[in-house]
Short mmCIF file of C-alpha atoms in Angstrom, two decimals:
data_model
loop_
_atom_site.label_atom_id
_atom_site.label_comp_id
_atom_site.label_asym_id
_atom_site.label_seq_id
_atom_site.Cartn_x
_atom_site.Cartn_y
_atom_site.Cartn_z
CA UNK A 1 11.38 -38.44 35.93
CA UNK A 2 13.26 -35.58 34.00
CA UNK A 3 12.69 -31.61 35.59
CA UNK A 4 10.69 -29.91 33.17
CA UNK A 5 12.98 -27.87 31.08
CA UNK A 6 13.17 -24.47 31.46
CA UNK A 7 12.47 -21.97 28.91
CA UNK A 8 14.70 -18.39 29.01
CA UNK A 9 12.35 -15.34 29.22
CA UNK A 10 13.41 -12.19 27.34
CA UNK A 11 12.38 -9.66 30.38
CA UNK A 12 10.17 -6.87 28.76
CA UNK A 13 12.54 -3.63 27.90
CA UNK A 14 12.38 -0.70 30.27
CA UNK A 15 13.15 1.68 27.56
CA UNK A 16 9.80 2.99 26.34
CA UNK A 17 9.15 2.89 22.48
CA UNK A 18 9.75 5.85 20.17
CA UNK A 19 7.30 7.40 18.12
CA UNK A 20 5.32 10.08 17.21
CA UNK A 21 1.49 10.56 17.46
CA UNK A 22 -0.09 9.74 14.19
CA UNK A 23 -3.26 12.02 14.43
CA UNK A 24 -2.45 15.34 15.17
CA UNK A 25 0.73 15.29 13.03
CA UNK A 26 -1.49 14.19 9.84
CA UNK A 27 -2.92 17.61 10.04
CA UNK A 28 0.20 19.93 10.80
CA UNK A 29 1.87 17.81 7.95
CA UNK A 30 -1.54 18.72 5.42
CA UNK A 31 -1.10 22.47 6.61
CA UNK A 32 2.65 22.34 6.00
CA UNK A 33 1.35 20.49 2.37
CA UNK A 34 -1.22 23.80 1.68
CA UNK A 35 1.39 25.70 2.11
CA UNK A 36 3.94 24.23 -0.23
CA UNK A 37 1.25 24.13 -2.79
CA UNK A 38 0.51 27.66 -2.28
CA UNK A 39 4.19 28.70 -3.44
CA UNK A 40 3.56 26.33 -6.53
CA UNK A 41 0.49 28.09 -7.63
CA UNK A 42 1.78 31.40 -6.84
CA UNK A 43 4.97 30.38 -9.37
CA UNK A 44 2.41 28.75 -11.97
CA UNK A 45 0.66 32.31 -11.46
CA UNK A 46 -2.75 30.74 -10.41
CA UNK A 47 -3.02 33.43 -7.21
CA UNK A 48 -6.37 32.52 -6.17
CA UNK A 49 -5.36 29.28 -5.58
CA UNK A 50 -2.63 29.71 -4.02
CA UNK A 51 -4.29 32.24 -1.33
CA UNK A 52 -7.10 29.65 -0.73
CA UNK A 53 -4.24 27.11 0.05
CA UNK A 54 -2.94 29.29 2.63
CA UNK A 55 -6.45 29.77 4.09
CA UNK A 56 -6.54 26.03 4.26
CA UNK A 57 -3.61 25.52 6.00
CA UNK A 58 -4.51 28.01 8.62
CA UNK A 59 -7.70 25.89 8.65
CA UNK A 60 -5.85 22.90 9.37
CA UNK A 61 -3.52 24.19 11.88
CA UNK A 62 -5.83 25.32 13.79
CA UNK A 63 -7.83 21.91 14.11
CA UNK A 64 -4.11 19.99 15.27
CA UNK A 65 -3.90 21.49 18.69
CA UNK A 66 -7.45 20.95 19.48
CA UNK A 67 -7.27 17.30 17.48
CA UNK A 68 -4.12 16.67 19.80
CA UNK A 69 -6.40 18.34 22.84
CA UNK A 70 -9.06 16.28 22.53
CA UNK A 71 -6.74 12.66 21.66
CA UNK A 72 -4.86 13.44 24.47
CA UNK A 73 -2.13 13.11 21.94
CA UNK A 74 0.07 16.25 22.81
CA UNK A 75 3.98 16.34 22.90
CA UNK A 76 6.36 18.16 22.29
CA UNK A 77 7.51 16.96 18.53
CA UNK A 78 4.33 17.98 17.99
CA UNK A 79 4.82 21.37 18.96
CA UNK A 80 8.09 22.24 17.63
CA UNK A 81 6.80 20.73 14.10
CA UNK A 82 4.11 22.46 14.33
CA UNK A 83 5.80 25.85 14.65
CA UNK A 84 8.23 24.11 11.69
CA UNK A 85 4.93 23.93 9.89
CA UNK A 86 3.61 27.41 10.49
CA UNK A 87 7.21 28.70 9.56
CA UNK A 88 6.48 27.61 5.98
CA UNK A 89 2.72 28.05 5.59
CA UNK A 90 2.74 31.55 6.99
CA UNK A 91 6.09 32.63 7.04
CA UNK A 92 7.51 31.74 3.55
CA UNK A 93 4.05 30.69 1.45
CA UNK A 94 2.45 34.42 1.97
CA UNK A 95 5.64 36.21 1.08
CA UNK A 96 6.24 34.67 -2.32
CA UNK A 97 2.72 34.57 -3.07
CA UNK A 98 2.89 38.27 -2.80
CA UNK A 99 6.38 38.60 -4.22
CA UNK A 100 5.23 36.40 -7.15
CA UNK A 101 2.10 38.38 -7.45
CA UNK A 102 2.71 42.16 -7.26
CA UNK A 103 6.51 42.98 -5.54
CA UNK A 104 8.31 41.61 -8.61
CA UNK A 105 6.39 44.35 -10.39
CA UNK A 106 8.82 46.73 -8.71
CA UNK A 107 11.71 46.07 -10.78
CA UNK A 108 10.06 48.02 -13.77
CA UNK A 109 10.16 50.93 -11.46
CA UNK A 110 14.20 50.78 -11.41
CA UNK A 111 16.44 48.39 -9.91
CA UNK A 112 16.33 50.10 -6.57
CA UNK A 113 12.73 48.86 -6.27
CA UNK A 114 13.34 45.77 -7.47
CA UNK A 115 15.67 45.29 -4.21
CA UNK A 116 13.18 46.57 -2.14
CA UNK A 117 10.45 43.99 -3.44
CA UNK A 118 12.16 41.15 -2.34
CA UNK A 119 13.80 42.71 0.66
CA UNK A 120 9.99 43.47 1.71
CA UNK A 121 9.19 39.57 1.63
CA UNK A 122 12.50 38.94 3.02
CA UNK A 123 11.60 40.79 6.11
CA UNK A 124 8.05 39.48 6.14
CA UNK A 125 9.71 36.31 6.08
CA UNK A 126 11.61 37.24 8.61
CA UNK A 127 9.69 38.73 11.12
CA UNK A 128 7.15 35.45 11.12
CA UNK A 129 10.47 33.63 12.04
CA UNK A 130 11.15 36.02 14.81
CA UNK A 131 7.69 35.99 15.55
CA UNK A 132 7.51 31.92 16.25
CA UNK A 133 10.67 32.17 18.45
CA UNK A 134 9.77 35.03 20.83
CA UNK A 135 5.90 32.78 21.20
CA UNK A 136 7.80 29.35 21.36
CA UNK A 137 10.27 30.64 24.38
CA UNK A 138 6.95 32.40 25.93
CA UNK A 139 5.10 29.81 26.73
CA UNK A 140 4.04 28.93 30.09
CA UNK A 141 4.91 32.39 30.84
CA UNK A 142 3.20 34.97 29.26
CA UNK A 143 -0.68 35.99 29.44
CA UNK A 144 -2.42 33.26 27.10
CA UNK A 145 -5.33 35.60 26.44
CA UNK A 146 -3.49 37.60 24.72
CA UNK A 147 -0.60 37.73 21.64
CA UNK A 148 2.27 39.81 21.85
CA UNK A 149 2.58 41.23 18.25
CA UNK A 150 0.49 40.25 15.32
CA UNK A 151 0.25 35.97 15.14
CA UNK A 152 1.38 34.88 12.15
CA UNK A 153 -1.75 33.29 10.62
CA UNK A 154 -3.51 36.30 11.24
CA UNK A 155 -0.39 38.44 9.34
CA UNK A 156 -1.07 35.59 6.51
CA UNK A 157 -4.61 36.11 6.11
CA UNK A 158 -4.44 39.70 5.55
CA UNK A 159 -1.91 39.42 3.11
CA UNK A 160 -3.31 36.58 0.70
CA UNK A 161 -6.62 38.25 1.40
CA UNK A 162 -5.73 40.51 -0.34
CA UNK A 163 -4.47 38.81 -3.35
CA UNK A 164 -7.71 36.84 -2.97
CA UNK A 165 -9.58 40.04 -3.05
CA UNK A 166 -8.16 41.96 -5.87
CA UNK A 167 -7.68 38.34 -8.22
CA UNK A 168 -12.02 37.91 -7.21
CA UNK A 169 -12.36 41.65 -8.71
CA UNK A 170 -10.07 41.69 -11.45
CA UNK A 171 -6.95 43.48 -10.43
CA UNK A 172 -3.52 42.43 -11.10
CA UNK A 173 -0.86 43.08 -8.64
CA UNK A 174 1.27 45.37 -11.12
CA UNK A 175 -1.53 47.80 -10.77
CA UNK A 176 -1.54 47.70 -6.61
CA UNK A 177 2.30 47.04 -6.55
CA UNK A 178 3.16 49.95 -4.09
CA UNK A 179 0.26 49.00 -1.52
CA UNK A 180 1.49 45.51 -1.70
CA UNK A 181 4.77 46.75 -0.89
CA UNK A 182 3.35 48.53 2.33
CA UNK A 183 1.33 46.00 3.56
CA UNK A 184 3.70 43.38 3.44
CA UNK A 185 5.81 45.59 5.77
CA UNK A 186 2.69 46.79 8.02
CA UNK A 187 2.06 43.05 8.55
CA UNK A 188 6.04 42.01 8.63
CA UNK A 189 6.44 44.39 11.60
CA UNK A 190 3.61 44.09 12.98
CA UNK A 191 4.30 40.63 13.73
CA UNK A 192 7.85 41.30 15.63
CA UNK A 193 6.13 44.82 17.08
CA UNK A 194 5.01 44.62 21.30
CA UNK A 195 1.31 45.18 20.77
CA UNK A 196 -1.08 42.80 22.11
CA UNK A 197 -4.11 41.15 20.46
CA UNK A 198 -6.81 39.16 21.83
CA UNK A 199 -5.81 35.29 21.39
CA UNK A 200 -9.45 34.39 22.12
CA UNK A 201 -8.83 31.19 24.02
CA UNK A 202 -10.13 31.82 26.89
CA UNK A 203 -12.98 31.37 25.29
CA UNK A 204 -15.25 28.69 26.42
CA UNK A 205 -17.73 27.34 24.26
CA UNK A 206 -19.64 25.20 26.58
CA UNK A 207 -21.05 28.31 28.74
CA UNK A 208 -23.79 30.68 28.09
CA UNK A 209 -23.92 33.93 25.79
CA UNK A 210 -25.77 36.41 25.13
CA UNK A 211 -28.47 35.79 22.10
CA UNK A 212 -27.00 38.69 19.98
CA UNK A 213 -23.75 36.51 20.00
CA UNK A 214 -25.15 33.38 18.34
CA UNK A 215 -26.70 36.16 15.58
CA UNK A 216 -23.21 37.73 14.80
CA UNK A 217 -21.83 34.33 14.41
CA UNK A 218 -24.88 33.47 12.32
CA UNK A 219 -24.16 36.66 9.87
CA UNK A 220 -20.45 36.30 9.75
CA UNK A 221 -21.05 32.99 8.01
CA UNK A 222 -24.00 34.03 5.89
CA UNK A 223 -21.87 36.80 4.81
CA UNK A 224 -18.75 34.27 4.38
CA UNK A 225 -21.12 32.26 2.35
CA UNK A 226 -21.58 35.04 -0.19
CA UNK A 227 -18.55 37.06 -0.60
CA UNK A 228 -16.18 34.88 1.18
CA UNK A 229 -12.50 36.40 0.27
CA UNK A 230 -13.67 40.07 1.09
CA UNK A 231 -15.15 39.03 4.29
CA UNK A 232 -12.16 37.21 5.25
CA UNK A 233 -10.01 40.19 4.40
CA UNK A 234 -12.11 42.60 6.08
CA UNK A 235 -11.97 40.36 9.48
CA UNK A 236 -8.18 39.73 9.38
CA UNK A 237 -7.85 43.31 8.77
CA UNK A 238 -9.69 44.82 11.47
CA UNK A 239 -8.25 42.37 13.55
CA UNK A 240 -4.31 43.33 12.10
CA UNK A 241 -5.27 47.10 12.99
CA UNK A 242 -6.88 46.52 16.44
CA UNK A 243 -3.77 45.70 18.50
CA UNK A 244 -2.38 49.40 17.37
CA UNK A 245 -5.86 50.78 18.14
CA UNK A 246 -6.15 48.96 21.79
CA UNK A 247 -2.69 50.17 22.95
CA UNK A 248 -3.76 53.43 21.85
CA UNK A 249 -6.74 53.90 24.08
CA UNK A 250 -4.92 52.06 26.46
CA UNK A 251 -2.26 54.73 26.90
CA UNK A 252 -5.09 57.80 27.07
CA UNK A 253 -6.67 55.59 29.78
CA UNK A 254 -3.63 55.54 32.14
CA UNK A 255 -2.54 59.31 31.41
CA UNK A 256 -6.41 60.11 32.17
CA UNK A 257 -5.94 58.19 35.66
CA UNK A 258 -2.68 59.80 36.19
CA UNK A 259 -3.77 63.08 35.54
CA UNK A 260 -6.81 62.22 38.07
CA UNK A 261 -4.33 60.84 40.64
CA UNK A 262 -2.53 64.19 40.40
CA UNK A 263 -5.72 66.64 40.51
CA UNK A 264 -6.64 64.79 43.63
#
């Protein structure tokens, strides 16, 4: 009787498979997407789209993380591209939209202000670069309550808010050229400056608060429902403004407790 013959087995390869999760990538690749349609608008000269785009894409990159959160699908390709992706949805998109909208204005001023039209959303562009390097090597390290310099979403927001704003209400950006100009460099600096804003995740939605906080949320969105770009723009502004405003009282308060200290 002939032994049974004996079939070779390919033993199963140690080296794990490489890949990428599909999920959470889908949106930081729609966000990058927003973005790069933002710059086309803003070069076809349809502004209001191309501020809603950016609004979308900081819509979509916020819903990754938490997508990738809840998937269990975090890594970290996914966090370098997203950073990759923020690069060009709030670093470059907001800076040409404004340069396309109201900084290339400048040059009618003189060639002098020409150069410092596109050298503002240079350094806009710019600072959100430095501003994604100093966060990606804090991680892990610094206090995640809080932001050190303007996030640049938030920088985004106020600056296509207000292209969103003055497009809703009729006004071109050759008329508000010269507040374009500073606000791109409020928000530019802002970005790489040391003040800290409140990064609001610590907050945790599953416990209790207080009934007055479910009404706010309930008129931010009825008002977001009506007028939605100035509402946005008045939020991301008083947001841009409150880190300078919280160091501020922050520095009376510890030259009031010195000054205490000393009288006792």
């Amino acid at each position: 009787m002939s032994e049974p013959q004996k079939t070779d087995q390919i033993p199963p390869s140690k080296t794990p498979r490489k890949g990428i999760y599909l999920l959470p990538n889908l949106f930081t690749t729609a966000a990058l997407f927003a973005g790069f349609y933002a710059i086309i608008a803003a070069i076809k000269g349809q502004f209001e789209i191309a501020a809603i785009a950016v609004f979308v894409a900081m819509l979509l990159d916020g819903l990754d993380g938490r997508v990738a959160r809840l998937t269990h699908t975090e890594s970290d390709f996914g966090a370098e591209y997203d950073s990759l992706s923020d690069m060009g949805s709030f670093g470059l998109a907001p800076a040409l939209v404004l340069y396309q909208w109201a900084l290339i204005h400048l040059a009618d001023m003189g060639p002098l202000w020409g150069k410092l039209g596109w050298l503002a959303a240079f350094i806009y562009t710019a600072s959100a670069a430095l501003r994604l390097a100093r966060f990606n090597t804090q991680v892990g390290i610094a206090d995640k309550r809080y932001f050190q310099g303007l996030a640049s979403p938030a920088a985004a927001a106020v600056v296509v808010g207000a292209v969103w704003v003055c497009e809703t209400y009729g006004i071109s950006g050759k008329e508000v050229m010269i507040p374009a100009l500073l606000l791109t460099l409020t928000a530019g600096l802002l970005m790489v400056s040391r003040f800290s804003y409140y990064s609001f995740k610590d907050l945790d939605l599953k416990k209790k608060v207080p009934f007055f906080s479910v009404l706010l949320v309930v008129l931010v969105f009825v008002l977001l429902s009506i007028e939605p770009p100035t509402i946005l723009f008045i939020l991301a502004f008083l947001y841009m403004i409150s880190g300078p405003i919280l160091s501020i009282f922050r520095s009376i308060r510890k030259r009031q407790k010195r000054a205490q200290n000393l009288s006792e």
